[in-house]
XYZ file of C-alpha atoms in Angstrom:
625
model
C 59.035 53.230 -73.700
C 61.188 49.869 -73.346
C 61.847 48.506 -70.178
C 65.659 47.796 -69.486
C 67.089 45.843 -67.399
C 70.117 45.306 -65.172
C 73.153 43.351 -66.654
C 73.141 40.607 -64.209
C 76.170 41.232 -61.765
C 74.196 44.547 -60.707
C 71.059 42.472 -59.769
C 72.690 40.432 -57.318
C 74.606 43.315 -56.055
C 71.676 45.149 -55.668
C 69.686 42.006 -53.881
C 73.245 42.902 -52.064
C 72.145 46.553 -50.758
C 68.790 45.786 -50.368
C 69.626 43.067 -47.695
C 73.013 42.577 -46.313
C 75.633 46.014 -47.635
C 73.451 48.186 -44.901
C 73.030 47.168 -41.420
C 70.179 49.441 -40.791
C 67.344 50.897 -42.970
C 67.436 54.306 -42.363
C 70.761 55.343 -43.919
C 68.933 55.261 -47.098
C 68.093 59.103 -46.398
C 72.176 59.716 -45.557
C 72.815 58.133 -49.134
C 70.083 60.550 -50.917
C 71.122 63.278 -49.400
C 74.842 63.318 -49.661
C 74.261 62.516 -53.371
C 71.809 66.028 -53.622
C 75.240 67.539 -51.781
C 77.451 66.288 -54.680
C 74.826 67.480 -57.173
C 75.370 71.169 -55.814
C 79.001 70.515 -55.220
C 79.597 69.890 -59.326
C 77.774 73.473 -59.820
C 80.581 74.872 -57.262
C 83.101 73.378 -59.405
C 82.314 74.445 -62.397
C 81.063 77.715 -61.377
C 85.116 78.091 -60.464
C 86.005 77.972 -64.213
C 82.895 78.599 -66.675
C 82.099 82.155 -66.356
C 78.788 81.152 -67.811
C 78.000 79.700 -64.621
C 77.596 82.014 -61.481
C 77.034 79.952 -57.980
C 75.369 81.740 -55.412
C 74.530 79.215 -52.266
C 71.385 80.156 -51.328
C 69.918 79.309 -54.044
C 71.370 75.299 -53.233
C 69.485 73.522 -50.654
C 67.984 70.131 -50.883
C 63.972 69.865 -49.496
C 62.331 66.353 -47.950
C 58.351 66.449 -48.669
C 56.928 63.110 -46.878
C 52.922 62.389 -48.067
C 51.456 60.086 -45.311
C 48.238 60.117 -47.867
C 50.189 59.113 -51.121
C 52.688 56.967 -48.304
C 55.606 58.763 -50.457
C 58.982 60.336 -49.584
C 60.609 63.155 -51.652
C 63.805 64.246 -52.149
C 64.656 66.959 -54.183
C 67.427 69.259 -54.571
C 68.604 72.061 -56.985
C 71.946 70.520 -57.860
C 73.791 70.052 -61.602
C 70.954 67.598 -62.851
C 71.677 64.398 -64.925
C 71.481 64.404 -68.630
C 69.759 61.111 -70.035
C 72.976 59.190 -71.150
C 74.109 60.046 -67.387
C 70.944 58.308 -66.002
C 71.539 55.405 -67.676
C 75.295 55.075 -66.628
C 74.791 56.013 -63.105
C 71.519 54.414 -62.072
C 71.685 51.902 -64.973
C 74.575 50.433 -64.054
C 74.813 49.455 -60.309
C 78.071 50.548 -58.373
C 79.146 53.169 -60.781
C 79.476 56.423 -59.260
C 79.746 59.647 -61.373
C 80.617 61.133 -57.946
C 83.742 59.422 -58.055
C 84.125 59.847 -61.079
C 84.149 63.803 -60.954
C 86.535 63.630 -58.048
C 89.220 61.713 -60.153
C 88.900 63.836 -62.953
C 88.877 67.463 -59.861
C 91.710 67.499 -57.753
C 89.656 69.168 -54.679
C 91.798 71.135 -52.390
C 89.637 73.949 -51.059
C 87.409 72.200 -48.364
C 85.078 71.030 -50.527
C 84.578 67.337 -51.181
C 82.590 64.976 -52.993
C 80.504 62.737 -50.527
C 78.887 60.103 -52.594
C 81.692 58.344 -54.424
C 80.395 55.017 -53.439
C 77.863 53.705 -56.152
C 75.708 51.916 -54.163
C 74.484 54.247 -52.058
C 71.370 55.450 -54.696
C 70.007 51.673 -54.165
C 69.177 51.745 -50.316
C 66.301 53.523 -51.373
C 64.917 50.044 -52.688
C 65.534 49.130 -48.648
C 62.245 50.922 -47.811
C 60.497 51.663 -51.288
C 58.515 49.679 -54.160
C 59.206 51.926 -56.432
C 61.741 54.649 -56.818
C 61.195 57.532 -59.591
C 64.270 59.866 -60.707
C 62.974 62.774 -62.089
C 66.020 65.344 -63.573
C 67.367 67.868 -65.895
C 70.603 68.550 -66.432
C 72.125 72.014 -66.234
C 73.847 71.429 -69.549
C 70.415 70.059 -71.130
C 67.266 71.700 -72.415
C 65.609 68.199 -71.821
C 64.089 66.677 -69.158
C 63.964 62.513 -68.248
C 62.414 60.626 -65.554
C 64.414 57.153 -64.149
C 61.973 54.223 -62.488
C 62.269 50.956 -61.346
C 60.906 48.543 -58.713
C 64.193 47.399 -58.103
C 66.044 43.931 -59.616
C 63.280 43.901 -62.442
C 64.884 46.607 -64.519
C 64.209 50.257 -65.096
C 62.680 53.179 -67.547
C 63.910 56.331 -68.964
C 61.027 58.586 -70.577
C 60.985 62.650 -71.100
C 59.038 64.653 -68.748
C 58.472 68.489 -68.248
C 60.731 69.900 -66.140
C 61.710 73.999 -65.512
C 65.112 73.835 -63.446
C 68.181 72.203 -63.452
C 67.748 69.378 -60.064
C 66.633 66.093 -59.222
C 63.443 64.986 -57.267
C 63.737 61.686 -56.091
C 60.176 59.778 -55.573
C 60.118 57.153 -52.873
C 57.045 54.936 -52.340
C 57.561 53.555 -49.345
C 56.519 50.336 -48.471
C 53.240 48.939 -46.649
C 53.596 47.999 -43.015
C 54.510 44.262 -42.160
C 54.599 42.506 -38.789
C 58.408 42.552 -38.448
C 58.563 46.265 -40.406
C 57.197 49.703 -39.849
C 58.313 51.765 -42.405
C 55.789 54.162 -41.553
C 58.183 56.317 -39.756
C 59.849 57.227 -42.905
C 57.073 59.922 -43.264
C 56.674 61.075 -39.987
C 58.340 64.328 -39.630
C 60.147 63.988 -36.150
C 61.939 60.580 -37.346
C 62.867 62.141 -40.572
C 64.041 65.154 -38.775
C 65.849 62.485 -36.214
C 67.646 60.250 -39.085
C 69.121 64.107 -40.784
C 70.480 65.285 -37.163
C 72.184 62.176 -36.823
C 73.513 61.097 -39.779
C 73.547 64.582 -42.081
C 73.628 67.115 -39.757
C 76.679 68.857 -40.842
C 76.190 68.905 -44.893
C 76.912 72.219 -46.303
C 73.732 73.011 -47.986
C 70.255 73.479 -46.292
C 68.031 70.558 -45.288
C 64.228 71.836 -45.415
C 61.315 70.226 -45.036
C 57.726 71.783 -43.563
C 57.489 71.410 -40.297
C 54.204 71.267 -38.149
C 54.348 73.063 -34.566
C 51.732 73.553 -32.272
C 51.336 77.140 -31.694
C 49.156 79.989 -29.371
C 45.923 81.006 -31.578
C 46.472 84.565 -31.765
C 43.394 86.367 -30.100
C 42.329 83.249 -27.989
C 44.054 82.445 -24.525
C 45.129 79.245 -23.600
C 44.214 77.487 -27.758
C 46.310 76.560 -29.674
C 46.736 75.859 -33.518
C 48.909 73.862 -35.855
C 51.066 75.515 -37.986
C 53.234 74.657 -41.032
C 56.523 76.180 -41.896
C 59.345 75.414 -43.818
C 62.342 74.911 -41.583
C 65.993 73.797 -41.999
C 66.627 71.149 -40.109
C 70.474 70.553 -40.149
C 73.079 72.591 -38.839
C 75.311 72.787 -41.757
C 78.698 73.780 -40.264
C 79.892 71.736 -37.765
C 81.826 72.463 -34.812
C 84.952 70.935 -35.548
C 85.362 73.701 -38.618
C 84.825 76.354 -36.692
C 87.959 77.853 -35.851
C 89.121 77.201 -31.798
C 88.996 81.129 -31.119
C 85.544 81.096 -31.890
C 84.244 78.729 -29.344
C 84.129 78.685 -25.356
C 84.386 75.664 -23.537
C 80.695 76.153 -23.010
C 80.373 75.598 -26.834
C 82.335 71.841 -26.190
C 80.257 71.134 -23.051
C 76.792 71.354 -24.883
C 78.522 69.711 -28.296
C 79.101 66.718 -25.882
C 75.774 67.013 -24.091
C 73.843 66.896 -27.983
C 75.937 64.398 -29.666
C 74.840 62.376 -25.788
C 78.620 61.428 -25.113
C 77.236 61.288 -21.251
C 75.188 62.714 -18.682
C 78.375 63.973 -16.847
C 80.355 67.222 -17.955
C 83.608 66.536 -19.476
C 86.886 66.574 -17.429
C 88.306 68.015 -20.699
C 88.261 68.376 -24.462
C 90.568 68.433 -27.397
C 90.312 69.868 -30.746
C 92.130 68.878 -33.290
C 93.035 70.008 -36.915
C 95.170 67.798 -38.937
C 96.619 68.621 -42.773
C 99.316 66.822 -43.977
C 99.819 63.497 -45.249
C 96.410 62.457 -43.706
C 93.631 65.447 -43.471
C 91.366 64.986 -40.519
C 89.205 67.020 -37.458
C 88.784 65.644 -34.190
C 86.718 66.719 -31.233
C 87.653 64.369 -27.930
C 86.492 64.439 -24.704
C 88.195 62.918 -21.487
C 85.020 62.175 -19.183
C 84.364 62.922 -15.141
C 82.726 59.621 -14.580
C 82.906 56.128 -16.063
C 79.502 54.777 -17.428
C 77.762 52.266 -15.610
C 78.604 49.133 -17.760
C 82.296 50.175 -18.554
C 84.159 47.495 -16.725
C 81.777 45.137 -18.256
C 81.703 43.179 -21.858
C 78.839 44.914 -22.220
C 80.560 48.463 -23.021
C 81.093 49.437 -26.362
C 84.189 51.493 -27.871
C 84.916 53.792 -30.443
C 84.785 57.178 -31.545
C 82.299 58.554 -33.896
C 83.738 58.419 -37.713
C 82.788 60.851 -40.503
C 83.296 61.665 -44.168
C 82.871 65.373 -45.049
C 80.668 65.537 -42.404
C 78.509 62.418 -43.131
C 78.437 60.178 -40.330
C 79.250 57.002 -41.101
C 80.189 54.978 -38.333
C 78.595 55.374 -34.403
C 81.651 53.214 -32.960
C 84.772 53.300 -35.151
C 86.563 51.284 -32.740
C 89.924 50.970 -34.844
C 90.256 54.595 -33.434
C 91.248 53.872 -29.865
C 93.098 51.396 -28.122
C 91.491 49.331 -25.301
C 93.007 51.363 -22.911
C 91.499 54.776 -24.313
C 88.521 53.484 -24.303
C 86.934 55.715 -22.100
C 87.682 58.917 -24.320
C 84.230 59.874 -26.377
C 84.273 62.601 -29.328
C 84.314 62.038 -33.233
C 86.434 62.315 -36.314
C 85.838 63.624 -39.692
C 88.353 62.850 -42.254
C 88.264 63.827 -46.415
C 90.947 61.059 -46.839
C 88.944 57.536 -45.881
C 89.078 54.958 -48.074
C 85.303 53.645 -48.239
C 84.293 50.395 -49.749
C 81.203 49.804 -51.128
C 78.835 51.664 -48.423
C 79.901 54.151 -45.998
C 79.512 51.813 -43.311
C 82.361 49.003 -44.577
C 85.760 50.754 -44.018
C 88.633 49.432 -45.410
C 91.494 49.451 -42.805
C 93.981 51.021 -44.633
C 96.922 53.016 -43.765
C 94.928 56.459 -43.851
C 93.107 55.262 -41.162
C 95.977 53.945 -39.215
C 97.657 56.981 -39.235
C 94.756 58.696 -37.432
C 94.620 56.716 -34.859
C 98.043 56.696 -33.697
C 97.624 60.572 -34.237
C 95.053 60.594 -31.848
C 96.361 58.002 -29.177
C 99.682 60.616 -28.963
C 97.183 63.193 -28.503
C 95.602 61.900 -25.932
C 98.660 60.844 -24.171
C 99.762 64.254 -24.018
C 96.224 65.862 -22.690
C 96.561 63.560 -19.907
C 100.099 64.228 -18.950
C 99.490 67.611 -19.375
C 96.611 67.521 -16.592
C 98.640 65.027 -14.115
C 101.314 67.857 -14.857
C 99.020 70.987 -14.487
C 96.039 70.482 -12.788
C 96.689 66.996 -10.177
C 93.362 67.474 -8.723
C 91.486 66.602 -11.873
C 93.463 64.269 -12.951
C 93.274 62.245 -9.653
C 89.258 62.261 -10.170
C 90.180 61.038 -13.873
C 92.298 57.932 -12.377
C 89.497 57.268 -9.560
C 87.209 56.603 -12.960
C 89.815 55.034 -15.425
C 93.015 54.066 -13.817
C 92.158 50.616 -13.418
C 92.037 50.884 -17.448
C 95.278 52.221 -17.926
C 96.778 49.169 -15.400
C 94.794 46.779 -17.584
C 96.358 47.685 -20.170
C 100.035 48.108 -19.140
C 98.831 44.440 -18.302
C 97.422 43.103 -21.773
C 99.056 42.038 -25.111
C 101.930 41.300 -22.774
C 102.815 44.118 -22.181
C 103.013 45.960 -25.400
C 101.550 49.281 -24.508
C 103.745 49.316 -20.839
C 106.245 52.293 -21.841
C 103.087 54.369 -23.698
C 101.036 54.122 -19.715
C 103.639 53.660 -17.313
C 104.226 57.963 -16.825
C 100.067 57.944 -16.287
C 99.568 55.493 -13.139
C 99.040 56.547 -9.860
C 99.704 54.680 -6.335
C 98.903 54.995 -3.130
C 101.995 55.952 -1.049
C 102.827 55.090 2.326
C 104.978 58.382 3.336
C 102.598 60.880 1.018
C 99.691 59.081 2.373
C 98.613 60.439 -1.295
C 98.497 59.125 -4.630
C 101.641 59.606 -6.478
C 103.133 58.496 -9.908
C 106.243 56.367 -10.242
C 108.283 59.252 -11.175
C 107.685 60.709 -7.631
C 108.265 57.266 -6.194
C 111.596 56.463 -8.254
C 112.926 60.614 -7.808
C 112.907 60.346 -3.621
C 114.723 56.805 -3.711
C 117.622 57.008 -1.149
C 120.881 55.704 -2.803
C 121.044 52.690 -1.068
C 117.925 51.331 -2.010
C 117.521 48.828 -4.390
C 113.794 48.025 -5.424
C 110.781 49.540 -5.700
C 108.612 48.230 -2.858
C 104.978 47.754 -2.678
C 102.245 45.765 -0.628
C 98.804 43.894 -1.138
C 95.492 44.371 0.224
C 91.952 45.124 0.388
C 92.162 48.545 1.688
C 94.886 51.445 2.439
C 93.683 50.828 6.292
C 94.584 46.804 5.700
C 97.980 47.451 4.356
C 98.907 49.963 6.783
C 98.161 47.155 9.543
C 100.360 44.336 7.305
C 103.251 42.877 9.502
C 105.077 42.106 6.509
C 105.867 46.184 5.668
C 107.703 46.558 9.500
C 110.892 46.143 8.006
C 110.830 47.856 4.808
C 109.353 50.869 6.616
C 111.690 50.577 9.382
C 114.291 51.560 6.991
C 112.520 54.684 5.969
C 111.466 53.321 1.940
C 108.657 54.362 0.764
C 105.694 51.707 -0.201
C 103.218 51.353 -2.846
C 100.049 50.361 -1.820
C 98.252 47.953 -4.352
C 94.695 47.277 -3.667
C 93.170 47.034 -7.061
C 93.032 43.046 -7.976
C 94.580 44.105 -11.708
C 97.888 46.075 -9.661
C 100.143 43.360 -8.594
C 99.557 41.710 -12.596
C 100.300 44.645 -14.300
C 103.413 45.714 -12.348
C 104.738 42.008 -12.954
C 103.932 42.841 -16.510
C 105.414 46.180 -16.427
C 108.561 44.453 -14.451
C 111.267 47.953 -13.622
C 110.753 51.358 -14.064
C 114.281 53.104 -15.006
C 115.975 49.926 -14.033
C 114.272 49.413 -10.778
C 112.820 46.504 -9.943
C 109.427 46.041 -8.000
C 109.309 44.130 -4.794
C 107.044 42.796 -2.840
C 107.173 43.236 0.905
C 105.974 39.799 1.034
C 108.600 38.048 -1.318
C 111.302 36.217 -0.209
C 114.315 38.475 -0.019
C 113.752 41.781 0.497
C 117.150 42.959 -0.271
C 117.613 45.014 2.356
C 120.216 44.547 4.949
C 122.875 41.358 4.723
C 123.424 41.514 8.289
C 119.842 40.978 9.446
C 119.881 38.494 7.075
C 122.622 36.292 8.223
C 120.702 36.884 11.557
C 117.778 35.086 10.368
C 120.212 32.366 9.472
C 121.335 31.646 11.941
C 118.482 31.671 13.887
C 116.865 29.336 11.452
C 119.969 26.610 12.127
C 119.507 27.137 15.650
C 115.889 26.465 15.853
C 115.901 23.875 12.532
C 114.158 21.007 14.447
C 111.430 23.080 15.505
C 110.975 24.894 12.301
C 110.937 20.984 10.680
C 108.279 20.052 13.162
C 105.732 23.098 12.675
C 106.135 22.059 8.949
C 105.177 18.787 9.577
C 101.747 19.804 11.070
C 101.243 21.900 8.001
C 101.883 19.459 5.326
C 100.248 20.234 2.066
C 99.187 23.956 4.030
C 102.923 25.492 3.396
C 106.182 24.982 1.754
C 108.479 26.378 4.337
C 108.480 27.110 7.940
C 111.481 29.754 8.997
C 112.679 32.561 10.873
C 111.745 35.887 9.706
C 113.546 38.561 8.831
C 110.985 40.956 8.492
C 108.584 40.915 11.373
C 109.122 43.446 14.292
C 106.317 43.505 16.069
C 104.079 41.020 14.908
C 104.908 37.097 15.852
C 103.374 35.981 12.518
C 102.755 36.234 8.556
C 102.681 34.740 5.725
C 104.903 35.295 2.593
C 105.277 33.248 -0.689
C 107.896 31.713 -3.239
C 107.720 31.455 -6.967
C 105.846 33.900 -9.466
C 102.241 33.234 -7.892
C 101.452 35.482 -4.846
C 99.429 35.461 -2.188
C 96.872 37.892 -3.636
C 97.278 36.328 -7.273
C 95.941 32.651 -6.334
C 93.110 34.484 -4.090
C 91.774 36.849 -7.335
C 92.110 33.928 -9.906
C 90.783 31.605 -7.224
C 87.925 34.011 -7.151
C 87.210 34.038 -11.080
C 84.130 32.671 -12.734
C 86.516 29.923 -15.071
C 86.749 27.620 -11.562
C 90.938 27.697 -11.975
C 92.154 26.895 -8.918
C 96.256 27.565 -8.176
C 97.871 27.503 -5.382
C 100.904 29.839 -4.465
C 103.803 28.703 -2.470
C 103.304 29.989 1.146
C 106.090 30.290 3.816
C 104.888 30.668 7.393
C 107.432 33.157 9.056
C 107.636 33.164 12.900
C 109.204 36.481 14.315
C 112.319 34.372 17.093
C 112.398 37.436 18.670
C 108.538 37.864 19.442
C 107.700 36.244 22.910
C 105.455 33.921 21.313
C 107.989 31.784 19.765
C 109.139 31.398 23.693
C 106.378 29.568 24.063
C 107.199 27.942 20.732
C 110.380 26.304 22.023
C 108.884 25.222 25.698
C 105.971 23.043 23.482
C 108.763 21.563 21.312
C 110.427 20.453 24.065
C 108.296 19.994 26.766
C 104.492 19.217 24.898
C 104.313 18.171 21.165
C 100.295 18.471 21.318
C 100.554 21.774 22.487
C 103.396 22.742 19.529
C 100.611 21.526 17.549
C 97.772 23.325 18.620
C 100.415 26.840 18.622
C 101.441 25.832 15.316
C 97.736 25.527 13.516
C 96.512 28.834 15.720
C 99.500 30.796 14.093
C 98.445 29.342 10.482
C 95.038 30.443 10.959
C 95.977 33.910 12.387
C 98.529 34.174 9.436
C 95.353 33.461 7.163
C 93.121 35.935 9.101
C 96.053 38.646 8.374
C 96.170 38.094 4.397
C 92.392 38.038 4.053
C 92.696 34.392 3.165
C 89.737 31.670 4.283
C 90.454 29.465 7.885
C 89.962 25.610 6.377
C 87.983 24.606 9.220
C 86.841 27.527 11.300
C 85.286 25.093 14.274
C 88.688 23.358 14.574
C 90.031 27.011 15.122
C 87.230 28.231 17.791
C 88.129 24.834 19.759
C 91.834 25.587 19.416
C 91.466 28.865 20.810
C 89.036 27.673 23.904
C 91.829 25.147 24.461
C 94.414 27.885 25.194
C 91.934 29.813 27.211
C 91.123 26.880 29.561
């Protein structure tokens, strides 16, 4: 028998498999036994139009028999067989697939697919194993012939005695080193683990004997081992089930075993897709945001398959930043794969999927803002910062797809509410939409700079998420309204208090000039307010850069500093700018000392550091004595 070897491309691209195509070991057993699945598939096929051929599918299943003692893995199934001039084209020449093949030459259209189109995927058996040994017959051959190699050295092809059509596939798998255990590819429970995760869903049987510890019969309290033969997969998956077959208890404990999260899902979708691009989805909106999710830590993505071989844990081309947070998986018969399962080609199919899904799960969440507000508000609580972050990101892009699903805390609903609710109760003569800054609803409530806009009956946002006041400058109108900020410059409001305020200002210029003096570098602009009512004080700022902007990018790890321009408003009608006017004119140290104490206070109110909190103690004992 003459060795033969590889043509030379096909040992490098096998060096290839062996050490860089796969990024982990153990999909070896996912290649092996989606090619036993095609094996049984070609039967099916031709079973369709030879009449000498009957296909019964029980008698199809494909049987792992790991040998700790021999340290060998077996897989064998009772598929079509290869005849010898097919073993040398299909294992003899590396990255030719008669899977693929077969499905060029069988337009598939009943549900059945061909998994292993790949050609590689044979050769990540050389990832854990010396020496691999093909033994097969061919349904169409009387003959027998055994393939083996030990990899990039070359192979054999010899007869062999062999009674029914299949393959057995001989894996000895390699000795233990100090980086390595590949003993665990013939233990039962991670062989059993690798087949629920990756193959879990093939449409043929997975057996294998299976040890379990069991009650001796006639002896309490001892127990015995015992071997059975078990299937270990669960062949038909959920997402082919049809929808009236399954209760939402069905999609709760799907979520629980695939390990989605601890929490029970807010909701789930289920969706069948065939037209231009065929696909299944199952998609869950969770309760409660893992632990890491606002951190770089957190991972996307959906779970991917092909035919029901998983092939991806993360596909993360299937969501958008801002669905991030929705968990489930999709199983498409139309992916383009390249090379190994795991390297997807980002093609259109694939495209077309996920801007499927992202309308589906705008829709699910409209529909529960729309139909059940309760559960949607405990959705927001753990993911509407992710929505505003990403009205906020690539500039904007994704504004009109999120704007309909935020949620604000309102000043006359004392409630969360959406900007249709705000925009829908507008009175006519009210130009912008308002909204304030802080920490807390109880700190905003408390702001001197809302007096006037509530005076006037509007309604308020209330931002007190650091990301708010950046996306809604991102996001810029909602049905050509305009946000405003209590605290900007011109409110809009009412021309007559306005010229007021002028006025006033003229009046009172030289003192106005004079408190900005003692505040150089502190403020831009010392005037007359025309907002305050009841407070004497606050602070309010020019330009694009807010008071709450420069404190959260003040506050980030990067040590950017900024500085927005502040205006120090003084309410003329308070009785504290009384005593304003008697210091201007009768005490300049004293217009000082009123001037830097109303600063400070100003701070205090917006949550912004005092520069010198001593200096401000002494200023206050001053006015005490």
């Amino acid at each position: 028998m003459a060795k033969m070897e590889f043509k030379a491309e096909s040992k490098k691209l096998l060096d290839m498999v062996i050490n860089s195509i796969y990024s982990k070991r153990e999909v070896f057993l996912r290649e092996l036994v989606s090619n036993s699945s095609d094996a049984m598939d070609k039967i099916y096929y031709r079973a369709l139009t030879d009449d000498q051929i009957s296909f019964d599918q029980d008698n199809y299943y494909i049987k792992l028999v790991p040998n700790k003692d021999t340290r060998t893995l077996k897989v064998m199934d009772t598929g079509i067989g290869m005849t010898k001039e097919e073993l040398e084209s299909n294992l003899g020449t590396i990255a030719r697939s008669g899977s693929f093949n077969f499905k060029n030459e069988n337009e598939i259209k009943d549900g059945h697919d061909i998994i292993g189109q790949f050609g590689v995927g044979f050769y990540a058996a050389f990832m854990v194993a010396d020496r691999v040994t093909v033994t097969t017959k061919s349904i169409d051959s009387d003959e027998a012939y055994q393939w083996q190699s030990q990899g990039s050295d070359g192979y054999e092809i010899k007869p062999v005695q062999k009674d029914e059509p299949g393959t057995e596939i001989v894996l000895e798998i390699k000795e233990n080193t100090d980086e390595d255990n590949y003993d665990e590819f013939l233990e039962e429970y991670r062989l059993r683990q690798i087949v629920k995760k990756y193959s879990d869903f093939i449409r043929y049987p997975i057996k294998m004997d299976v040890t379990e510890s069991k009650p001796k019969e006639g002896s309490e309290g001892e127990y015995e081992e015992v071997v059975s033969e078990q299937t270990i997969n669960s062949m038909v998956p959920i997402w082919k089930k049809n929808k009236s077959e399954l209760t939402d208890e069905d999609y709760e404990n799907f979520y629980k075993e695939k390990h989605y999260g601890f929490d029970t899902p807010l909701k789930h979708l289920h969706i069948n897709v065939d037209g231009s691009i065929r696909y299944n989805a199952i998609l869950y909106i969770p309760e409660n945001a893992p632990y890491n999710y606002y951190t770089r830590e957190y991972e996307k993505g959906l779970e991917l398959y092909s035919n029901g071989v998983l092939i991806m844990d993360k596909c993360a081309d299937l969501l958008p930043d801002y669905f991030s947070f929705v968990k489930g998986m999709v199983d498409s018969e139309d992916l383009s794969l390249n090379i190994s399962r795991e390297m997807l080609q980002h093609d259109r199919q694939l495209k077309l999927i996920e801007k499927n899904i992202n309308k589906k799960i705008k829709k699910e969440l409209q529909s529960i803002l729309r139909d059940d507000r309760d559960k949607y508000e405990r959705f927001f609580k753990a993911f509407g910062q992710q929505l505003k972050f990403g009205v906020y990101s690539d500039y904007g892009a994704n504004k009109e797809v999120l704007q309909d699903l935020l949620l604000f805390h309102s000043s006359k609903e004392k409630k969360l509410v959406t900007l249709e609710e705000y925009v829908s109760r507008m009175p006519e003569d009210q130009k912008y939409i308002y909204y304030a800054i802080g920490d807390s609803i109880d700190r905003i409530d408390k702001l001197p700079q809302t007096e006037m806009v509530a005076e006037k009956g509007y309604e308020i946002l209330y931002f007190t998420d650091e990301i708010d006041e950046f996306a809604i400058k991102m996001l810029m109108n909602y049905k050509e309204k305009e946000f405003k900020s209590v605290s900007s410059g011109d409110l809009g409001i009412d021309e007559e208090e306005n010229e007021e305020a002028k006025e006033k200002e003229e009046e009172n210029k030289e003192l106005f000039d004079a408190m900005k003096e003692v505040l150089a570098g502190k403020v831009k602009n010392v005037r007359a307010s025309k907002r305050l009512k009841s407070h004497p004080v606050c602070l309010t700022a020019e330009g694009d850069i807010s008071i709450e902007m420069e404190k959260v990018i003040n506050a980030m790890p990067d040590n950017q500093q900024i500085q927005a321009d502040k205006v120090l408003e003084i309410n003329v009608d308070h009785e504290v700018f009384q005593s304003l006017k008697q210091s201007y004119e009768k005490d300049k140290d004293k217009l000082n000392l009123f001037t830097n104490l109303l600063y400070n206070q100003a701070l205090l109110i917006e949550g912004l550091p005092i520069n010198d909190p001593v200096e401000f103690t002494r200023d206050i004992c001053k006015v005490m004595v």
